[in-house]
PDB file of C-alpha atoms in Angstrom:
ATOM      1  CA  UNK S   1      10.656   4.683 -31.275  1.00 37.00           C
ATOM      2  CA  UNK S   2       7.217   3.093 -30.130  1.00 43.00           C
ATOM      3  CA  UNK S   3       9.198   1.940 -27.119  1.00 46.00           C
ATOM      4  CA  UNK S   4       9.811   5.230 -25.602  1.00 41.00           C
ATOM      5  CA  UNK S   5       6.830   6.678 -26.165  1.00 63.00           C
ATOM      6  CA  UNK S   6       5.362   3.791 -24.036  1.00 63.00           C
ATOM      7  CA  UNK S   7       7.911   4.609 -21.871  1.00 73.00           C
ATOM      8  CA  UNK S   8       6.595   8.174 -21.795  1.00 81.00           C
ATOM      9  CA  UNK S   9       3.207   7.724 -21.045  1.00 80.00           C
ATOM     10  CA  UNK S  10       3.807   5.240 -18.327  1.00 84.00           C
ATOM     11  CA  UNK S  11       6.282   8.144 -16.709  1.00 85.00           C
ATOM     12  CA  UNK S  12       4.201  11.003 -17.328  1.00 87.00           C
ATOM     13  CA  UNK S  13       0.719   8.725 -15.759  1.00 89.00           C
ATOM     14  CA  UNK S  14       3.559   8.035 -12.644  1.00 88.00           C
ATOM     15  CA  UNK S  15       4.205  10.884 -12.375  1.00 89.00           C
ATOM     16  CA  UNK S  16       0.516  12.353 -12.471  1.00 92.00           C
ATOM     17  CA  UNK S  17       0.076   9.640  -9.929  1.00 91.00           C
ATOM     18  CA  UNK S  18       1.986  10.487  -7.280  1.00 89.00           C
ATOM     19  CA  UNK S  19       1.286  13.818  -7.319  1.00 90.00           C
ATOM     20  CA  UNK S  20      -2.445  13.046  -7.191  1.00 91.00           C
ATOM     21  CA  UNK S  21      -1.446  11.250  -4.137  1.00 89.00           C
ATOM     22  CA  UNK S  22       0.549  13.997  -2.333  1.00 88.00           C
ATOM     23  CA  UNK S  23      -2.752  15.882  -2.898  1.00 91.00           C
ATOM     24  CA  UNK S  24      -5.523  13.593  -1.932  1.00 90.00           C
ATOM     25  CA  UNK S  25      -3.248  12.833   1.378  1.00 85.00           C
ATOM     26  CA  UNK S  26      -2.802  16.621   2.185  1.00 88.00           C
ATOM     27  CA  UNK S  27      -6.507  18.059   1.231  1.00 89.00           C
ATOM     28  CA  UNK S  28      -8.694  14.644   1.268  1.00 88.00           C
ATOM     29  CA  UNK S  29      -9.808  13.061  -2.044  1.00 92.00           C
ATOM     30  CA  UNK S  30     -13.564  14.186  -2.096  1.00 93.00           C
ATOM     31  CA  UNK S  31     -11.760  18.038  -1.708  1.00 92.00           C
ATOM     32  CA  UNK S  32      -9.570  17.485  -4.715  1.00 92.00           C
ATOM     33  CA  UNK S  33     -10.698  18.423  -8.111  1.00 92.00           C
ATOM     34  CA  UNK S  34      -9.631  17.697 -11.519  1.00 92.00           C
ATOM     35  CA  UNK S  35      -8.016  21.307 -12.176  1.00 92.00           C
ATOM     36  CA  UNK S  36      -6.184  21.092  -8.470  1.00 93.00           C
ATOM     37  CA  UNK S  37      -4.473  17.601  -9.949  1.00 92.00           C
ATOM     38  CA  UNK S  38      -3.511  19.442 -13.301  1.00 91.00           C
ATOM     39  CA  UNK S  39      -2.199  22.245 -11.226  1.00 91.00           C
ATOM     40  CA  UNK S  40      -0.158  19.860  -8.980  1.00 89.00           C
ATOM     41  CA  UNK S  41       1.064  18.538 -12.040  1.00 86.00           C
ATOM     42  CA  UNK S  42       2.045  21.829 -13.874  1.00 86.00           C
ATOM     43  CA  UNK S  43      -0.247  20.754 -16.436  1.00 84.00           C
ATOM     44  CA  UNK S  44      -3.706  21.072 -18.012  1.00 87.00           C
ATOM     45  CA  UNK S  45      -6.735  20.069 -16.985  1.00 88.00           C
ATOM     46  CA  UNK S  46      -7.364  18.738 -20.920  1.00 89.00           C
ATOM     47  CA  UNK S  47      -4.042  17.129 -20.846  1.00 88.00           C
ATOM     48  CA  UNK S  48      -4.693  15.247 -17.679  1.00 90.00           C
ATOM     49  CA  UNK S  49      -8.409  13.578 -19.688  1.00 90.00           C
ATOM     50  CA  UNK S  50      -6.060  12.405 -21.750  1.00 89.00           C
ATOM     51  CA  UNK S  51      -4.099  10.262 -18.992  1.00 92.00           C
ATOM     52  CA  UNK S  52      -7.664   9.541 -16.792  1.00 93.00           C
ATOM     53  CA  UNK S  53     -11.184   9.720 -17.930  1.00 93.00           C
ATOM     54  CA  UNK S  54     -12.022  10.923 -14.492  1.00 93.00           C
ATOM     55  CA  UNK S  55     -10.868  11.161 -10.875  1.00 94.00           C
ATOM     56  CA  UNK S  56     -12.497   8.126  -9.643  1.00 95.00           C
ATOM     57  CA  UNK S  57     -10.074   6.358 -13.324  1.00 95.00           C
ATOM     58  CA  UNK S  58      -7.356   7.908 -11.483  1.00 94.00           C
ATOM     59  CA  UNK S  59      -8.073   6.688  -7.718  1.00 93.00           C
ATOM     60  CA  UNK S  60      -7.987   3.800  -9.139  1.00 95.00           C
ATOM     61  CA  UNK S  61      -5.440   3.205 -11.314  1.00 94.00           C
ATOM     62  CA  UNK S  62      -3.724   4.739  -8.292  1.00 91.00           C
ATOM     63  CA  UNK S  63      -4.597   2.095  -5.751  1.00 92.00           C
ATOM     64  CA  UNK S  64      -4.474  -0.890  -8.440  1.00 94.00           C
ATOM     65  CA  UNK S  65      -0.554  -0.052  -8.957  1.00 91.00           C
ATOM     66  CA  UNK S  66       0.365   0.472  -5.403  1.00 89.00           C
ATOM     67  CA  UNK S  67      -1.130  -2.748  -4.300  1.00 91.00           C
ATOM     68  CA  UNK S  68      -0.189  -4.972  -6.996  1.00 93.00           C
ATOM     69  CA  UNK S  69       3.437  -3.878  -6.384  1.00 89.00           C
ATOM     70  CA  UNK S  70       3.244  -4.006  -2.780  1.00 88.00           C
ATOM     71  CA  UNK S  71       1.839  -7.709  -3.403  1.00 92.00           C
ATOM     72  CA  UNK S  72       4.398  -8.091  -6.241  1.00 91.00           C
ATOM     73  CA  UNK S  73       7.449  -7.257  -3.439  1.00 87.00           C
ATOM     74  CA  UNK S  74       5.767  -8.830  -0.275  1.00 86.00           C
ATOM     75  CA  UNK S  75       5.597 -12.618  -2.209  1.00 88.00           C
ATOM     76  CA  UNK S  76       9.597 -12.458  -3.398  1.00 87.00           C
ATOM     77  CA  UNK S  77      10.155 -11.538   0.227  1.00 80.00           C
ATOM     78  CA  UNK S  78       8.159 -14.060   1.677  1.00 80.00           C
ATOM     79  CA  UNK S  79       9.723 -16.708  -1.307  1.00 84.00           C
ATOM     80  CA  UNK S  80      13.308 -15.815  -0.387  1.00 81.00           C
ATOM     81  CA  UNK S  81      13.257 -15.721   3.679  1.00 74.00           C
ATOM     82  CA  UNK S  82      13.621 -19.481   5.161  1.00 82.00           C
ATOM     83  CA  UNK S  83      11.873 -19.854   7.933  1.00 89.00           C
ATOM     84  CA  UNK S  84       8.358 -19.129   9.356  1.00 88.00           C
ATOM     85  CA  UNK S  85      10.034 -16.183  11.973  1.00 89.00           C
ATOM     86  CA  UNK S  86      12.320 -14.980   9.327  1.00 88.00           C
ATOM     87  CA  UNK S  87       9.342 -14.874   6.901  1.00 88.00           C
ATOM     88  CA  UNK S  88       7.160 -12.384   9.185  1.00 89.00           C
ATOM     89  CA  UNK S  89      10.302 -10.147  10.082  1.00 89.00           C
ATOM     90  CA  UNK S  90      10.759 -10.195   6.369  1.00 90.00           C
ATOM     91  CA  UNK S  91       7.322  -9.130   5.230  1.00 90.00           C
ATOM     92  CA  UNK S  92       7.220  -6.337   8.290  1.00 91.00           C
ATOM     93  CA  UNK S  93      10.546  -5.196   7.222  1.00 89.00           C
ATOM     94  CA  UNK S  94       9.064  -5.231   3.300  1.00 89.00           C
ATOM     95  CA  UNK S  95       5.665  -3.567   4.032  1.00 88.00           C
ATOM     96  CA  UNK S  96       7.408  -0.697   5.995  1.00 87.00           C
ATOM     97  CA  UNK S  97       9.936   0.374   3.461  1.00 85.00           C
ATOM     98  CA  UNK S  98       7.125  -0.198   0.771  1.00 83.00           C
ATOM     99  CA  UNK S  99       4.917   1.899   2.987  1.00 81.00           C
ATOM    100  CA  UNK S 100       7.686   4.138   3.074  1.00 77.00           C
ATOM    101  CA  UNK S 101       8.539   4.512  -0.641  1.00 75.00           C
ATOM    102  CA  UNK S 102       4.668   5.012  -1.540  1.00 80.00           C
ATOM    103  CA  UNK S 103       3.661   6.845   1.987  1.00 81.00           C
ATOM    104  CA  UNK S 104       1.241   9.164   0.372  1.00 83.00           C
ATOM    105  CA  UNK S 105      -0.264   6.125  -2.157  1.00 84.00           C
ATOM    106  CA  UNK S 106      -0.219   3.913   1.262  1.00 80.00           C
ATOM    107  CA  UNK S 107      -1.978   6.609   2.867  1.00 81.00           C
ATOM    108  CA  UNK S 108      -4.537   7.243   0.204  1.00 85.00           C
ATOM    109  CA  UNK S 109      -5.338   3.324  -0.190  1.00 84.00           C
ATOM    110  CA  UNK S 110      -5.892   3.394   3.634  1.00 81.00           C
ATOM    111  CA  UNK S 111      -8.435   5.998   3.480  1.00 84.00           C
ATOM    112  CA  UNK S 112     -10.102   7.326   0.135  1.00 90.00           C
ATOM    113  CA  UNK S 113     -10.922   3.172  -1.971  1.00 91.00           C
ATOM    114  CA  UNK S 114     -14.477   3.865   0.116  1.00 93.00           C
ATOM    115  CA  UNK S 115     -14.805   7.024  -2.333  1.00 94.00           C
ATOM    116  CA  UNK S 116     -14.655   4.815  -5.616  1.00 95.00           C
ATOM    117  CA  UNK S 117     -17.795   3.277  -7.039  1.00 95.00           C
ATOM    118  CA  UNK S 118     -18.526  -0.297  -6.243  1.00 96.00           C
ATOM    119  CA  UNK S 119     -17.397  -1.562  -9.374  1.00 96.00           C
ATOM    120  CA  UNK S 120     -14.571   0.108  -9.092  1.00 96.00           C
ATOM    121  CA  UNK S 121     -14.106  -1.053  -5.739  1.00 95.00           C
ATOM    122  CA  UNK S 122     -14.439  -4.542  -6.211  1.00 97.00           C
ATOM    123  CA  UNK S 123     -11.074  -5.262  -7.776  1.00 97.00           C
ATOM    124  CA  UNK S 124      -8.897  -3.191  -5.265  1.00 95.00           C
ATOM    125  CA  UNK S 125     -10.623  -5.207  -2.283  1.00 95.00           C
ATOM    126  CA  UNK S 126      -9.461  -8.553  -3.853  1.00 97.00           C
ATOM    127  CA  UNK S 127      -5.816  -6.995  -3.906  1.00 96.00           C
ATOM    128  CA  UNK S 128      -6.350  -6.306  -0.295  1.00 94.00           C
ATOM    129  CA  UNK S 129      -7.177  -9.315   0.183  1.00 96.00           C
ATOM    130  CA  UNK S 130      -4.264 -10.879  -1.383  1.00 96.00           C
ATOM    131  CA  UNK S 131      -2.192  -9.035   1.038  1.00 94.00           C
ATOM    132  CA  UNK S 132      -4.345  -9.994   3.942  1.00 95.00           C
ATOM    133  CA  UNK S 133      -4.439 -13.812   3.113  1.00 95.00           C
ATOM    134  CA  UNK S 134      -0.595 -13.793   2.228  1.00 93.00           C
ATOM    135  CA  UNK S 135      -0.036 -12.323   6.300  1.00 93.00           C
ATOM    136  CA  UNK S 136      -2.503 -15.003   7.204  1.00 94.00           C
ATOM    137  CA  UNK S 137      -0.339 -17.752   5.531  1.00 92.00           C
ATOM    138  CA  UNK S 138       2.845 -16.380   6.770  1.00 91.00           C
ATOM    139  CA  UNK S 139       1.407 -16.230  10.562  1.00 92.00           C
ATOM    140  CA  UNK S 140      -0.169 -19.820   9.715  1.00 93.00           C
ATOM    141  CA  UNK S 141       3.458 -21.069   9.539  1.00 91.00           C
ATOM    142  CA  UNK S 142       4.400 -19.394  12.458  1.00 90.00           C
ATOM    143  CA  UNK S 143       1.739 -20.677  14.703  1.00 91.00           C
ATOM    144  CA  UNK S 144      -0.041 -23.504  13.326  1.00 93.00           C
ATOM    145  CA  UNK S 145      -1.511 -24.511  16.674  1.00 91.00           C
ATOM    146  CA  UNK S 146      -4.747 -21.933  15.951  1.00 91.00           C
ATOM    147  CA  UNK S 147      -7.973 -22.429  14.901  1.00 93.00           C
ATOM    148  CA  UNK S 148      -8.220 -21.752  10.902  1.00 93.00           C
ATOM    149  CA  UNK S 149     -10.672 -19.110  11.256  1.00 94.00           C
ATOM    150  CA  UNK S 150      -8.038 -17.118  13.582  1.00 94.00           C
ATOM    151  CA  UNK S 151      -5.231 -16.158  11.013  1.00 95.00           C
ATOM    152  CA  UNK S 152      -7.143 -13.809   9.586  1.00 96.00           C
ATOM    153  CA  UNK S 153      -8.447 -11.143  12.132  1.00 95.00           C
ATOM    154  CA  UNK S 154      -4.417 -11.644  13.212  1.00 93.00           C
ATOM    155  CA  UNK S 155      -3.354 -10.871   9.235  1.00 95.00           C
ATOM    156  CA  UNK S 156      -5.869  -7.734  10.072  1.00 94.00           C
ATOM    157  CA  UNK S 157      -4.349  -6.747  13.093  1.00 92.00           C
ATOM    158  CA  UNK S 158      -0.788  -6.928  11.297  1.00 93.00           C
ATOM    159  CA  UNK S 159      -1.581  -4.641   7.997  1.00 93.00           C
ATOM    160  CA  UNK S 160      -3.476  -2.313  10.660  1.00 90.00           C
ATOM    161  CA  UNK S 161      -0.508  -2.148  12.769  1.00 89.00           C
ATOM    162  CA  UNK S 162       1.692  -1.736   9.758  1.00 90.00           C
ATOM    163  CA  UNK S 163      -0.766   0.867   7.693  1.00 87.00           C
ATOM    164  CA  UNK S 164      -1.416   3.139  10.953  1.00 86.00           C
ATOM    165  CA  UNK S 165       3.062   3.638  11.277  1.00 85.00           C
ATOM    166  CA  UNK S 166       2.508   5.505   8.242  1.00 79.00           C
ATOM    167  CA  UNK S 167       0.603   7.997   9.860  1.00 78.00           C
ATOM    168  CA  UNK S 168       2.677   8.508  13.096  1.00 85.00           C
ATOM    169  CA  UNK S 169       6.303   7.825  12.150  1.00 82.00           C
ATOM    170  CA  UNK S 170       8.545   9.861  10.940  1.00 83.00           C
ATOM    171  CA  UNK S 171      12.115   9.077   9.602  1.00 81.00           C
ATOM    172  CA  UNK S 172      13.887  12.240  11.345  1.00 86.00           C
ATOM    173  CA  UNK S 173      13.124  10.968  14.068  1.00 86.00           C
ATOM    174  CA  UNK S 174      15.644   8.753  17.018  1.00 89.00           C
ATOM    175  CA  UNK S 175      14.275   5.415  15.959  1.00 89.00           C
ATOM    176  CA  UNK S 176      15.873   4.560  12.417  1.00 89.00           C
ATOM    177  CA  UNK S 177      13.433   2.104   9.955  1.00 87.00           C
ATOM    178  CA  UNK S 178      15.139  -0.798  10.318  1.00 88.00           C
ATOM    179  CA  UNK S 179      14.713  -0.923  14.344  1.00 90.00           C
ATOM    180  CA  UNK S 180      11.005   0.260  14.024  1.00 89.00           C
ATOM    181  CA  UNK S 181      10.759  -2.738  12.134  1.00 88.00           C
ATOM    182  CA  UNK S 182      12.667  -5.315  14.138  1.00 88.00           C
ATOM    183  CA  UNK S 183      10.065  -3.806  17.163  1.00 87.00           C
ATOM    184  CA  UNK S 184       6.782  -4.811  15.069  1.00 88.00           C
ATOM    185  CA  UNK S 185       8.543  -8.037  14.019  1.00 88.00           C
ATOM    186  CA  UNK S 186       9.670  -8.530  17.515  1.00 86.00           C
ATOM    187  CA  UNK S 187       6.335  -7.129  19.454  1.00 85.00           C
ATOM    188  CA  UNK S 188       4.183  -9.180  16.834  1.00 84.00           C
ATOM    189  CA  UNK S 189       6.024 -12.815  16.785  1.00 82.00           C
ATOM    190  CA  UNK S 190       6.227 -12.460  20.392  1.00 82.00           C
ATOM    191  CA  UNK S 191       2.494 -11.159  21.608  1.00 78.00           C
ATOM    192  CA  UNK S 192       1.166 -13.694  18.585  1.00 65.00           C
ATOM    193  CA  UNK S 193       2.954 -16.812  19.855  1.00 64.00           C
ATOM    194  CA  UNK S 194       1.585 -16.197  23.546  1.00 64.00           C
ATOM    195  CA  UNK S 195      -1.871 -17.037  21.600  1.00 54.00           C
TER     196      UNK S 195
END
């Protein structure tokens, strides 16, 4: 019995979670109140101190989860793909459809960690920073002949890139997901390698 319950909470604080998110991406975070979540949620305002202390608790907790699974998902791509080229078309084709899955978290993380308290914000920008030195590895391998210090402003470039489709592409449109991504694969790999 203790195991649903757990089970329960972890749904219910999803669930509160991503509908936090389809709010903070439609009105702004600094717009969205406590009693808008709860309202989003079809719930009270009590009930949802019980999940998150505050807003800034559930920013966070927010952000932590979408990043540590986006990390989680980009490092088994990136372990199962063979070479260098097939790793980057891998982790573009990964980061998309994880992008895509989470749009509204991906969106959020893009624009509203600078709301959080520092000490709050210090944990989520070492996430980031996983994904931003696990793009500099992969582009390491495909183009070892650069300087050291180059890989990352290119990992930078990439996740920019990547983060920014969120905000422009839309999947009823002509281009399908899987040939967006073979385009940012294929306009990355072959702009990069001309370095």
């Amino acid at each position: 019995m203790p195991r649903v319950r757990a089970d329960d909470y972890e749904d219910k604080t999803r669930a509160i979670m991503d509908a936090a998110a389809s709010l903070f991406a439609r009105t702004g975070y600094p717009n969205a109140k406590m009693q808008d979540i709860a309202k989003a949620c079809g719930a009270s305002k009590s009930m949802l101190y019980h999940y998150f202390q505050s807003k800034d608790d559930l920013l966070f907790a927010m952000l932590e989860e979408h990043l540590e699974l986006l990390i989680a998902s980009l490092q088994q791509a990136h372990d199962e793909a063979a070479t260098a080229e097939e790793r980057l078309v891998t982790f573009v084709r990964t980061y998309v459809q994880k992008s895509a899955q989470a749009r509204r978290r991906n969106i959020v993380a893009t624009f509203d960690l600078k709301y959080l308290p520092p000490s709050q914000q210090a944990p989520l920008l070492q996430l980031e920073s996983k994904v931003i030195d696990l793009t500099a590895g992969i582009l390491a391998a495909v183009n070892p002949r650069l300087e050291k210090p180059m890989y990352k402003p290119y990992a930078l470039m990439l996740v920019g890139m990547l983060n920014w489709t969120d905000t422009w592409y839309r999947t009823s449109g002509a281009m399908k997901q899987p040939e967006l991504c073979d385009r940012l694969a294929r306009l990355f790999l072959k702009g990069f390698l001309a370095e």
